[in-house]
PDB file of C-alpha atoms in Angstrom:
ATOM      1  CA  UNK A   1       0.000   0.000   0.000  1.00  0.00           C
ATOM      2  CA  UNK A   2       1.254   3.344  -0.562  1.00  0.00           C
ATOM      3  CA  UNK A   3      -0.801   5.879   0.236  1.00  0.00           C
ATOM      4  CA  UNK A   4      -4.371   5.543   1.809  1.00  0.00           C
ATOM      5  CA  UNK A   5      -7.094   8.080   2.266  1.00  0.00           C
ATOM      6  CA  UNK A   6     -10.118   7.751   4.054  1.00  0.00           C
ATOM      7  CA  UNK A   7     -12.452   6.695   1.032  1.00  0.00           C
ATOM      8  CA  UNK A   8      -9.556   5.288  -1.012  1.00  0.00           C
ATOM      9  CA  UNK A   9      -6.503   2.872  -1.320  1.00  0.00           C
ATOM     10  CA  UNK A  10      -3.707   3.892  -3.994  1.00  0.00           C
ATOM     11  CA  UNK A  11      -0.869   1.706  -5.055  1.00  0.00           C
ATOM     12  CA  UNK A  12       1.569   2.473  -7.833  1.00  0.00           C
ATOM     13  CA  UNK A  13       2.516  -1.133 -10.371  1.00  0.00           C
ATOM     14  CA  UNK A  14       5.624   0.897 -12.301  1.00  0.00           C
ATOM     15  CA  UNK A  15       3.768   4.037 -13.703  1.00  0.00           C
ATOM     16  CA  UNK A  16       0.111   3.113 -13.072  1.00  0.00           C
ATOM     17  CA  UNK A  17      -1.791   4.073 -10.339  1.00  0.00           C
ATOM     18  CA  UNK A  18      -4.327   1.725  -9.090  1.00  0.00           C
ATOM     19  CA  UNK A  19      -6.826   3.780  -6.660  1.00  0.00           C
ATOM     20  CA  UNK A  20      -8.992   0.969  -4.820  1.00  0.00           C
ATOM     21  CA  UNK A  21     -12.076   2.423  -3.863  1.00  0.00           C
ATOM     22  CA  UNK A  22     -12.752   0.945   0.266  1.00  0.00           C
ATOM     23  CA  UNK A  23     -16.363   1.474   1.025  1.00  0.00           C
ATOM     24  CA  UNK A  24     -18.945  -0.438   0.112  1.00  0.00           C
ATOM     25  CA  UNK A  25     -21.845   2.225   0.091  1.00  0.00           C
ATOM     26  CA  UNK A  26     -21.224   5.169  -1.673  1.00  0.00           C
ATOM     27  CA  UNK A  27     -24.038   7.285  -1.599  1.00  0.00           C
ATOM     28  CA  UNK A  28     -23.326  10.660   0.694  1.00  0.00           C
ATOM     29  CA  UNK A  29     -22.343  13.847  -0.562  1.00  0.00           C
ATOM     30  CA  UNK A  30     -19.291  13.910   1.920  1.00  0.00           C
ATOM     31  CA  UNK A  31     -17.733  10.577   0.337  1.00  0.00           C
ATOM     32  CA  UNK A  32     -17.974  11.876  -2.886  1.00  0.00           C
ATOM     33  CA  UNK A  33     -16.404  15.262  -2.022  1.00  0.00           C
ATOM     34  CA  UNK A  34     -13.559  13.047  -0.106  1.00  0.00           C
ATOM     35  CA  UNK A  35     -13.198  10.756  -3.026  1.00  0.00           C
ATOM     36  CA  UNK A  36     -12.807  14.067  -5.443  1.00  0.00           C
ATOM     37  CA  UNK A  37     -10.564  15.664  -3.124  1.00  0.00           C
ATOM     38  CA  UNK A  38      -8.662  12.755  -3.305  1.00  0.00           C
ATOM     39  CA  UNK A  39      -8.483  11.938  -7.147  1.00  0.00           C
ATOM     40  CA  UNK A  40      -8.192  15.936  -8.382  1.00  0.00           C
ATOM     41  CA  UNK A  41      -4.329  16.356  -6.728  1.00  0.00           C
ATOM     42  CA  UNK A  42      -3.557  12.926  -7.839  1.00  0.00           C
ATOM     43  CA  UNK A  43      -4.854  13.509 -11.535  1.00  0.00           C
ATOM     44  CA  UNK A  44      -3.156  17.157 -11.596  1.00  0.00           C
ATOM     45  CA  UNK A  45       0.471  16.321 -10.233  1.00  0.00           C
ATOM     46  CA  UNK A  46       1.264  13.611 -12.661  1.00  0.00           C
ATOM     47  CA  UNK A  47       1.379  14.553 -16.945  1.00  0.00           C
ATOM     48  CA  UNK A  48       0.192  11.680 -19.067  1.00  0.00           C
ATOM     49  CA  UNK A  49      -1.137   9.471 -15.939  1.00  0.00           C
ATOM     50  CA  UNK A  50      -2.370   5.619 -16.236  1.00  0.00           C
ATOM     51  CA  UNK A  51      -5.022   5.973 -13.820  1.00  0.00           C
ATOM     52  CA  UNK A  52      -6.531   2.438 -13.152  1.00  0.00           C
ATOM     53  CA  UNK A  53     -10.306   2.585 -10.501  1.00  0.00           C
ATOM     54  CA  UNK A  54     -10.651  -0.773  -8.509  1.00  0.00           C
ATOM     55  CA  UNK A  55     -14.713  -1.174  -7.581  1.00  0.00           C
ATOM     56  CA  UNK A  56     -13.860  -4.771  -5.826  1.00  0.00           C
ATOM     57  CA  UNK A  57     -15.185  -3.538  -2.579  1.00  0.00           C
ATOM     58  CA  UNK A  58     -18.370  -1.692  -3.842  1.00  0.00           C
ATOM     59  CA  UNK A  59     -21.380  -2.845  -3.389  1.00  0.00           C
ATOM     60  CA  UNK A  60     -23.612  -0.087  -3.412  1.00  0.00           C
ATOM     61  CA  UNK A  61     -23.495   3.591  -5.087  1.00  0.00           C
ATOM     62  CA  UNK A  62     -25.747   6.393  -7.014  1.00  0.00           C
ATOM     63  CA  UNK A  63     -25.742   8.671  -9.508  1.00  0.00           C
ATOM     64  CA  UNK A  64     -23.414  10.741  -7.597  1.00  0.00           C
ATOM     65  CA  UNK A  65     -20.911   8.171  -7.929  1.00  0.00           C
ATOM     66  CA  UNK A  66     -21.397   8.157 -12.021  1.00  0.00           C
ATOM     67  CA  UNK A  67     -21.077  12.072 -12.075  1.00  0.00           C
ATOM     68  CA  UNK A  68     -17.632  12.235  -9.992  1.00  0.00           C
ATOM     69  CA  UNK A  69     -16.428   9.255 -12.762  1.00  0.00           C
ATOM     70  CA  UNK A  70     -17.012  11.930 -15.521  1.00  0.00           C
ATOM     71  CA  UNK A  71     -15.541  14.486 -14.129  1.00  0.00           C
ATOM     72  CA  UNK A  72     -12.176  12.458 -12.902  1.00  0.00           C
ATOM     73  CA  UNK A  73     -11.892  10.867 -16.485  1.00  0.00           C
ATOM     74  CA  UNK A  74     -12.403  14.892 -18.007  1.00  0.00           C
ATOM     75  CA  UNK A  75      -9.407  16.110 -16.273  1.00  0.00           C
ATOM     76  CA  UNK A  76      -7.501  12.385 -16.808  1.00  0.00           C
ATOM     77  CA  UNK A  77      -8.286  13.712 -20.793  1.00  0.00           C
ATOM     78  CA  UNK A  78      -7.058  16.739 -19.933  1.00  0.00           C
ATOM     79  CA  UNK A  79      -3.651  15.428 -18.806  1.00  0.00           C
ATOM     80  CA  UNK A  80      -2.865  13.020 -21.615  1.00  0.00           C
ATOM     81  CA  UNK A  81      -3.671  10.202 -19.660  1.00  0.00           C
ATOM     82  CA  UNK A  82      -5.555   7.139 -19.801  1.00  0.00           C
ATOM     83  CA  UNK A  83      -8.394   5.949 -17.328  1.00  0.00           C
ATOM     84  CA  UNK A  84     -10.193   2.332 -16.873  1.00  0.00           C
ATOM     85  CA  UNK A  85     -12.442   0.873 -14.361  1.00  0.00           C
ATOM     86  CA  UNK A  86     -11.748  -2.173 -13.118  1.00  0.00           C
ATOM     87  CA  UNK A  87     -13.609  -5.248 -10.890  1.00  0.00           C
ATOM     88  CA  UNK A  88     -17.017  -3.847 -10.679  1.00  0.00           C
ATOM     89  CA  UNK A  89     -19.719  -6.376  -9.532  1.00  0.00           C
ATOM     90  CA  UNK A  90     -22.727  -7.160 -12.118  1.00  0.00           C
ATOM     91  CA  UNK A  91     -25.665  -4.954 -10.309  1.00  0.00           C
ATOM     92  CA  UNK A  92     -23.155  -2.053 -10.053  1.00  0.00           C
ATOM     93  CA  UNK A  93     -22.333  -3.088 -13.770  1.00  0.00           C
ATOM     94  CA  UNK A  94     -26.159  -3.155 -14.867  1.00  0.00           C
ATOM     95  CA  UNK A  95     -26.014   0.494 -13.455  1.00  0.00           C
ATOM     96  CA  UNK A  96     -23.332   1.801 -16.094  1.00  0.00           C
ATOM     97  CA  UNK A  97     -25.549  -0.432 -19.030  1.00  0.00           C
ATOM     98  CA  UNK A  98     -28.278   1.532 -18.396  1.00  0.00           C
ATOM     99  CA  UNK A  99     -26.926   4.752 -17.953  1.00  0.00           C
ATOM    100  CA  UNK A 100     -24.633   3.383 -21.103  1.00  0.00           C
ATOM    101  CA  UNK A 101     -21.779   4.894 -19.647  1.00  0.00           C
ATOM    102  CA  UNK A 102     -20.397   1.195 -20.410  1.00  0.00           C
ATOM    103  CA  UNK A 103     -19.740   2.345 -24.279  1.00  0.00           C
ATOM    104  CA  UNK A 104     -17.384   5.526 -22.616  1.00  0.00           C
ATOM    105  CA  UNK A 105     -15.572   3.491 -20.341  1.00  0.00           C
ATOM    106  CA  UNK A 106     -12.497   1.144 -20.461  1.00  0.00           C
ATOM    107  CA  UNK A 107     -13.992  -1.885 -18.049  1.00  0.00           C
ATOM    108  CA  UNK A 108     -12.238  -4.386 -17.398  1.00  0.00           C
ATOM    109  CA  UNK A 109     -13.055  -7.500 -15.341  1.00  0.00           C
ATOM    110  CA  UNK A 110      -9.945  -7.307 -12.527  1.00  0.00           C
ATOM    111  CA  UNK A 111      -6.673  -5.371 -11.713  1.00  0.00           C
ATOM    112  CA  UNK A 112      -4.595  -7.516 -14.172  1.00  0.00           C
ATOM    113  CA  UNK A 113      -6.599  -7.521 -17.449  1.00  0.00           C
ATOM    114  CA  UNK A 114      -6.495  -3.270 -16.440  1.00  0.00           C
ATOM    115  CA  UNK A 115      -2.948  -3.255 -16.471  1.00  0.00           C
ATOM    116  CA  UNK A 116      -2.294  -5.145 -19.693  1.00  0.00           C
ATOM    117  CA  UNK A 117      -1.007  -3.141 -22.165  1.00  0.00           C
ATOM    118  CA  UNK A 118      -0.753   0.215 -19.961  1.00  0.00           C
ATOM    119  CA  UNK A 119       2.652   1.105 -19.205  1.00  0.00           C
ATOM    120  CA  UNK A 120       4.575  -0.175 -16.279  1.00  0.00           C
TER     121      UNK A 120
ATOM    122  CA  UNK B   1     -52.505   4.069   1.022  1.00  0.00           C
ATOM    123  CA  UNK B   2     -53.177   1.290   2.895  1.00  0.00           C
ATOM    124  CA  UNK B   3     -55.287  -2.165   2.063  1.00  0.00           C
ATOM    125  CA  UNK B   4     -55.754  -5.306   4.205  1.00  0.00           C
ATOM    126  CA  UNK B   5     -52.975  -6.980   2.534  1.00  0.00           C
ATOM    127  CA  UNK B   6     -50.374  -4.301   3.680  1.00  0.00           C
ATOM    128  CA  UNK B   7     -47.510  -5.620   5.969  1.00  0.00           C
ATOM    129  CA  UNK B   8     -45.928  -2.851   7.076  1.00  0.00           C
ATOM    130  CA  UNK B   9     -47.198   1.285   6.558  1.00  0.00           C
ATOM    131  CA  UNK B  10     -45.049   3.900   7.628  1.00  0.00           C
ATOM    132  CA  UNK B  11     -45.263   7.562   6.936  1.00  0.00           C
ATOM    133  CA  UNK B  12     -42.054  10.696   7.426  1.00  0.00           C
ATOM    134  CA  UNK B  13     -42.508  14.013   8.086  1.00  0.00           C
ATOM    135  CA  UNK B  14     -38.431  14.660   7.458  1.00  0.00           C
ATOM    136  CA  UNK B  15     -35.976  17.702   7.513  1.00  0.00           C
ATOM    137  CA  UNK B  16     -34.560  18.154   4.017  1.00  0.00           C
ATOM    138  CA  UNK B  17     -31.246  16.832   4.861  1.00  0.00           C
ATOM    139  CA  UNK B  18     -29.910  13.811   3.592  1.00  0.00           C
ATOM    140  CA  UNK B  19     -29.240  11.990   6.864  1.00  0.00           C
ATOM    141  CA  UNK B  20     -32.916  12.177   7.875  1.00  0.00           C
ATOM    142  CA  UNK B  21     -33.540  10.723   4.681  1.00  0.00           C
ATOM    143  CA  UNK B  22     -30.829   8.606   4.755  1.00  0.00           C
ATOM    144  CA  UNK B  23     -32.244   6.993   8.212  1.00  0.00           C
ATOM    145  CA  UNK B  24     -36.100   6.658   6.537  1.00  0.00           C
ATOM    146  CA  UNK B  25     -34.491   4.997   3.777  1.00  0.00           C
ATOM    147  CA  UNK B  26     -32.921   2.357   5.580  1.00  0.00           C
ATOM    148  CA  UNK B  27     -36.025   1.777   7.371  1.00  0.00           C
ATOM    149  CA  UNK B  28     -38.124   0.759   4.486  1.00  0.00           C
ATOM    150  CA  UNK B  29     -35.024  -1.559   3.238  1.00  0.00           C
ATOM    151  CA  UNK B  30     -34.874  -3.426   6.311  1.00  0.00           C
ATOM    152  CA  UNK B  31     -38.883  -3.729   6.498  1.00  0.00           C
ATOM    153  CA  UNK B  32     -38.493  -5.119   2.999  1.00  0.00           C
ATOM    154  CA  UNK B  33     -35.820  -7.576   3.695  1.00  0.00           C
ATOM    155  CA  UNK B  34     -38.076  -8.459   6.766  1.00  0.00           C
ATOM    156  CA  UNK B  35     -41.157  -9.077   4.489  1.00  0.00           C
ATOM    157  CA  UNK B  36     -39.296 -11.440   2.327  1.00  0.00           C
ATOM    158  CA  UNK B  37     -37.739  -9.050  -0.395  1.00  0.00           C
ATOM    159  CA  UNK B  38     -34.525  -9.925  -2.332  1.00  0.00           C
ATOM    160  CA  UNK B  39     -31.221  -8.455  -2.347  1.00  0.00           C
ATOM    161  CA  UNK B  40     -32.416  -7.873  -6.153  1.00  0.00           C
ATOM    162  CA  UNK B  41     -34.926  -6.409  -5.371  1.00  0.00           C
ATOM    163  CA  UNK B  42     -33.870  -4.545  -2.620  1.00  0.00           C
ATOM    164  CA  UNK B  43     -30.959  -3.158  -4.443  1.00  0.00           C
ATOM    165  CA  UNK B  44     -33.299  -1.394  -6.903  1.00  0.00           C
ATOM    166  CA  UNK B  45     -35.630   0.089  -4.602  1.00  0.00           C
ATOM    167  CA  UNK B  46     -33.018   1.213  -2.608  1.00  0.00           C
ATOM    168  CA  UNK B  47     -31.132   2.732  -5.408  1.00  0.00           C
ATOM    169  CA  UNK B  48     -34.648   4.601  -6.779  1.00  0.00           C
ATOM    170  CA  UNK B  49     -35.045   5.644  -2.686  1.00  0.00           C
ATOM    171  CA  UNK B  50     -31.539   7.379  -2.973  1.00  0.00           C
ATOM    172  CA  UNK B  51     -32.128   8.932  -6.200  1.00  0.00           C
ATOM    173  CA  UNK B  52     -35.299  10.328  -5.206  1.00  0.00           C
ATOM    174  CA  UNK B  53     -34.883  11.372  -2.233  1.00  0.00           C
ATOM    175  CA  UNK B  54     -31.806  13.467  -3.765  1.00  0.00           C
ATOM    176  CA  UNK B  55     -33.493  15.122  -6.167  1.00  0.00           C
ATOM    177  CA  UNK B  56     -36.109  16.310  -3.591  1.00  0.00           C
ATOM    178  CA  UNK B  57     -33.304  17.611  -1.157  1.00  0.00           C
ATOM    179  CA  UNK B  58     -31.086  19.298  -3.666  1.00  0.00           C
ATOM    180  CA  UNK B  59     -33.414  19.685  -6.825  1.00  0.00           C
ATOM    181  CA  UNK B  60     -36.726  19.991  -5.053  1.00  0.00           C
ATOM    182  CA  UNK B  61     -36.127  21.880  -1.492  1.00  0.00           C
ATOM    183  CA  UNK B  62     -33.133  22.885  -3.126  1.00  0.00           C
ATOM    184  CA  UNK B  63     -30.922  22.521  -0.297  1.00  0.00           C
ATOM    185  CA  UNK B  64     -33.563  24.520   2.244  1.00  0.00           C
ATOM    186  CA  UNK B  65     -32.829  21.923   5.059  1.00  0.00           C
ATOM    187  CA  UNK B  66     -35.972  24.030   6.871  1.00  0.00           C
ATOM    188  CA  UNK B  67     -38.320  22.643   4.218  1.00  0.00           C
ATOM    189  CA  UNK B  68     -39.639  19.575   4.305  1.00  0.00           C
ATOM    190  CA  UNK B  69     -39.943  15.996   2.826  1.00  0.00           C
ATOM    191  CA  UNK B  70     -42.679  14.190   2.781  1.00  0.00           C
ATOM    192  CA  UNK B  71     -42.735  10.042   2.328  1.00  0.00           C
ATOM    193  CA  UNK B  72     -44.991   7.151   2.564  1.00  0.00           C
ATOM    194  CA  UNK B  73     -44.399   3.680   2.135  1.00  0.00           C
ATOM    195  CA  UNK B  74     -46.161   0.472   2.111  1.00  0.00           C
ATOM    196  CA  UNK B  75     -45.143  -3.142   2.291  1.00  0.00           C
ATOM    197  CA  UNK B  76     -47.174  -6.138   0.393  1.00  0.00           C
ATOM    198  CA  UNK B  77     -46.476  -9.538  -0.221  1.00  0.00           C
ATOM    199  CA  UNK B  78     -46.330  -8.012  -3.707  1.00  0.00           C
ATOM    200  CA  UNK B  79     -45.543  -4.605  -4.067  1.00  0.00           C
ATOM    201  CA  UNK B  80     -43.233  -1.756  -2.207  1.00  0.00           C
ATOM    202  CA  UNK B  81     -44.961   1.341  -2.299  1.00  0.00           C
ATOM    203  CA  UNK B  82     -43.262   4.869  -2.332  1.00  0.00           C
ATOM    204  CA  UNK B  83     -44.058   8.406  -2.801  1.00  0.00           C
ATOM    205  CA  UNK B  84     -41.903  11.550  -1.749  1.00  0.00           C
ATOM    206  CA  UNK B  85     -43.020  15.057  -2.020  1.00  0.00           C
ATOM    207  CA  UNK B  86     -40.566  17.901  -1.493  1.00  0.00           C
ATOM    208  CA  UNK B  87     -41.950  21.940  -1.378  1.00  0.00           C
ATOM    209  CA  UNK B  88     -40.521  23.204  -4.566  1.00  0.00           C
ATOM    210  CA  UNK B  89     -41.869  24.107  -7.449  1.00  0.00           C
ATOM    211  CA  UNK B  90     -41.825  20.704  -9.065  1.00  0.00           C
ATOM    212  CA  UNK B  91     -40.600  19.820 -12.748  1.00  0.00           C
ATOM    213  CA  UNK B  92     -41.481  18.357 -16.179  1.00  0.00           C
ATOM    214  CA  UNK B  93     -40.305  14.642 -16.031  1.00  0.00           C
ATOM    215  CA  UNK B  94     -41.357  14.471 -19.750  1.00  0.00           C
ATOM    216  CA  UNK B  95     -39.113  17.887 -20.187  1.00  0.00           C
ATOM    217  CA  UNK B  96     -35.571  15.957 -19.011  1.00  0.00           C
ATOM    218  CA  UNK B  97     -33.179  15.705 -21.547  1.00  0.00           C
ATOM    219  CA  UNK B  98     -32.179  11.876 -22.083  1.00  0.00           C
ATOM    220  CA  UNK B  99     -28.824  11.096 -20.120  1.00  0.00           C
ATOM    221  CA  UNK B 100     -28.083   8.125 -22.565  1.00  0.00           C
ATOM    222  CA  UNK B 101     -27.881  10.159 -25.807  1.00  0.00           C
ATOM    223  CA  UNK B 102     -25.356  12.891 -27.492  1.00  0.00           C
ATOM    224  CA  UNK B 103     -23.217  14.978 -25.342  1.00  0.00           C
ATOM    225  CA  UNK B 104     -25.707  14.393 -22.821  1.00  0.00           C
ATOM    226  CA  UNK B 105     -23.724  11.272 -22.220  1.00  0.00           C
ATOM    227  CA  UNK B 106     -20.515  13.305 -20.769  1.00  0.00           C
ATOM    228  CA  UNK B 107     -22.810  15.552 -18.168  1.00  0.00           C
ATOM    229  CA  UNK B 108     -22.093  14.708 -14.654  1.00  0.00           C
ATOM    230  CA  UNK B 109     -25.677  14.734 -13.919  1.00  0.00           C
ATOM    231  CA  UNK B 110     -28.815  14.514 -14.595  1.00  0.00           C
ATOM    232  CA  UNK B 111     -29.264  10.648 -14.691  1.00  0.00           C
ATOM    233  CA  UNK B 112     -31.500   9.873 -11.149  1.00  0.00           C
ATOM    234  CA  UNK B 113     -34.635   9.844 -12.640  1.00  0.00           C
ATOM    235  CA  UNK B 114     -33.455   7.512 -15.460  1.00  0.00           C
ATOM    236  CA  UNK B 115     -32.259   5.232 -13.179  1.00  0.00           C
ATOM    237  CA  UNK B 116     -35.677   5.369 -10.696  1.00  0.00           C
ATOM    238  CA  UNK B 117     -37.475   4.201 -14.004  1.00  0.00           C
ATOM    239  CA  UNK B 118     -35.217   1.606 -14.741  1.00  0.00           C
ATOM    240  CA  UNK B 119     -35.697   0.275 -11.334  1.00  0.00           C
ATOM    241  CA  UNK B 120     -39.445   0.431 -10.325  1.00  0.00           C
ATOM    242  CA  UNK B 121     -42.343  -1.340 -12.108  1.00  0.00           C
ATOM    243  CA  UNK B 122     -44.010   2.092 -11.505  1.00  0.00           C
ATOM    244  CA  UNK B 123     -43.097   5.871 -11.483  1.00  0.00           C
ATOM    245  CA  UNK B 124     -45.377   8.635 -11.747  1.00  0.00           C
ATOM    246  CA  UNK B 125     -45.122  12.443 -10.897  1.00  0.00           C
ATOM    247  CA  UNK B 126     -48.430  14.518  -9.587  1.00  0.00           C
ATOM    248  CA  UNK B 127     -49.311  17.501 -11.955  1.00  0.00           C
ATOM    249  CA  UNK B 128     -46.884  19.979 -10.253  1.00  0.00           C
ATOM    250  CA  UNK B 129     -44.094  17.511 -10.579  1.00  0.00           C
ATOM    251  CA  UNK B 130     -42.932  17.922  -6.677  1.00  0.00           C
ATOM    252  CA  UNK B 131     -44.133  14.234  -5.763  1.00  0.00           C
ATOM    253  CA  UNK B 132     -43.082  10.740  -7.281  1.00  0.00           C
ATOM    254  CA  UNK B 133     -45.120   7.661  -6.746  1.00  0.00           C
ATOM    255  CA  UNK B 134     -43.101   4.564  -7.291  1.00  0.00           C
ATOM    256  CA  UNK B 135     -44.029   0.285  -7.372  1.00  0.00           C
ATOM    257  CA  UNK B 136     -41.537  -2.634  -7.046  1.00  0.00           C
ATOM    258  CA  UNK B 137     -43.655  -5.040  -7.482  1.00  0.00           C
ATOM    259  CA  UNK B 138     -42.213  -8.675  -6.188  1.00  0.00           C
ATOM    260  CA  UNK B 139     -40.203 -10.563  -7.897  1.00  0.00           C
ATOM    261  CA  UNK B 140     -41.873  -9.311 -11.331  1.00  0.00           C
ATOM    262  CA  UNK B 141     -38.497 -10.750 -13.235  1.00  0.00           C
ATOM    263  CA  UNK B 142     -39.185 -14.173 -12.195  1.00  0.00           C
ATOM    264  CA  UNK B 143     -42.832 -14.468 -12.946  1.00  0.00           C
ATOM    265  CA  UNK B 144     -42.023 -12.931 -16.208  1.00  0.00           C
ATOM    266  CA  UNK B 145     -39.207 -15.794 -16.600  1.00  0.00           C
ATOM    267  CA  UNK B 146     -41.531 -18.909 -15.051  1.00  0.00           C
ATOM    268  CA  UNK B 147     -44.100 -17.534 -17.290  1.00  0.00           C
ATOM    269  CA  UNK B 148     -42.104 -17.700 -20.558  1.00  0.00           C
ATOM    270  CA  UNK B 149     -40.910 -20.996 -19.351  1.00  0.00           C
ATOM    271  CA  UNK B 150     -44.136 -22.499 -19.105  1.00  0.00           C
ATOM    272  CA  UNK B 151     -45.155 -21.506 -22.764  1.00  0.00           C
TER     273      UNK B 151
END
């Protein structure tokens, strides 16, 4: 582990940053502010980041949840860098097919298939 | 709202803050569980619960914690009953542009009451559009599944 915020685990493999979101509900305003305040200075102080988000432990989130993804993978863009989702359990997954935000995001089914071909 | 089949009734007079809604919410889920509902089917009406009750805090009330929410629920063997009123203005359901299409699909918001409809049987808004009724009607997947199995 190397560095660990309230709402989030990050670990570095080489250049790519797996954040590991820890709760399993995300639902309240105050998570999602933590989680941004988190992700923002993370995004910003690296150029061309490989930026892969771990949903193993979620169980649980809203709308909320789909808006802060935007957002982080606009300023990812922004930097040159490259964003995928990772490990995200089928009714969270039937949540992004029906929003359809499955055709704008790089899923992949764990942490290794994510890191394949990033890289290291 | 209530009928002689109804297992459980409860009604909130609430704050417009999120953790009095937050605390009616889990209420109805664990009435639900209690009466026999799914984790399926909990998932969704918890998920349409959330959603709502956001947009009546923030979209509704619009953050006015001194006005209040209004909810009533009721428990069946075969239906969960909801319906939230907030104290603003209401809005035009049919007006909302769809989340899933264009650059619409890059917006950071405006996809709760997509996913309420995706999730409950029913959803209807009163004329002023500052009260949705919503039905989960049990397991409504696996009838439809036995149903087309027995053809």
């Amino acid at each position: 582990m190397d560095q660990m915020s309230p709402n989030l685990q990050i670990d570095y493999h080489g250049n790519v940053a797996v954040a590991t979101l820890t709760d399993e509900k995300i639902l309240e305003d105050e998570q999602i502010q933590a989680l941004e305040g988190s992700f923002m200075p993370l995004i910003e102080q690296s150029e061309n980041i490989q930026l892969i988000i771990d949903f193993s432990n979620v169980k649980f989130l809203t709308s909320s949840v789909l808006g802060l993804l935007i957002r982080i993978s606009k300023k990812v863009y922004e930097k040159n860098g490259k964003l995928r989702l990772c490990a995200i359990e089928p009714k969270i997954m039937d949540v992004f097919r029906i929003t359809r935000l499955d055709k704008i995001f790089e899923i992949f089914p764990d942490q290794d298939d994510a890191l394949v071909g990033l890289k290291r | 709202m209530t009928n002689s089949k109804t297992v459980w009734h409860k009604s909130w007079n609430l704050p417009g803050q999120r953790d009095a809604t937050e605390q009616a919410c889990q209420e109805l889920l664990e009435a639900a569980r209690r009466h026999g509902y799914d984790e399926n089917e909990v998932f969704g009406v918890h998920l349409a619960l959330e959603e709502a009750f956001m947009n009546a805090v923030q979209h509704g009330n619009r953050g006015d914690s001194n006005k209040r929410i209004l909810a009533e629920s009721l428990i069946t063997p075969e239906k969960i009953d909801i319906s939230i009123t907030d104290e603003g203005s209401g809005f035009n359901p049919e007006g909302l542009p769809d989340p899933r299409h264009g650059d619409n699909l890059y917006k950071c918001s405006g996809r709760g009451v997509l996913l309420i409809r995706a999730y409950m049987d029913v959803v209807e808004y009163n004329e002023r559009g500052n009260c949705v009724h919503m039905i989960k009607f049990r397991d409504k997947e696996g009838r439809i599944r036995k149903a087309l199995n027995s053809e």
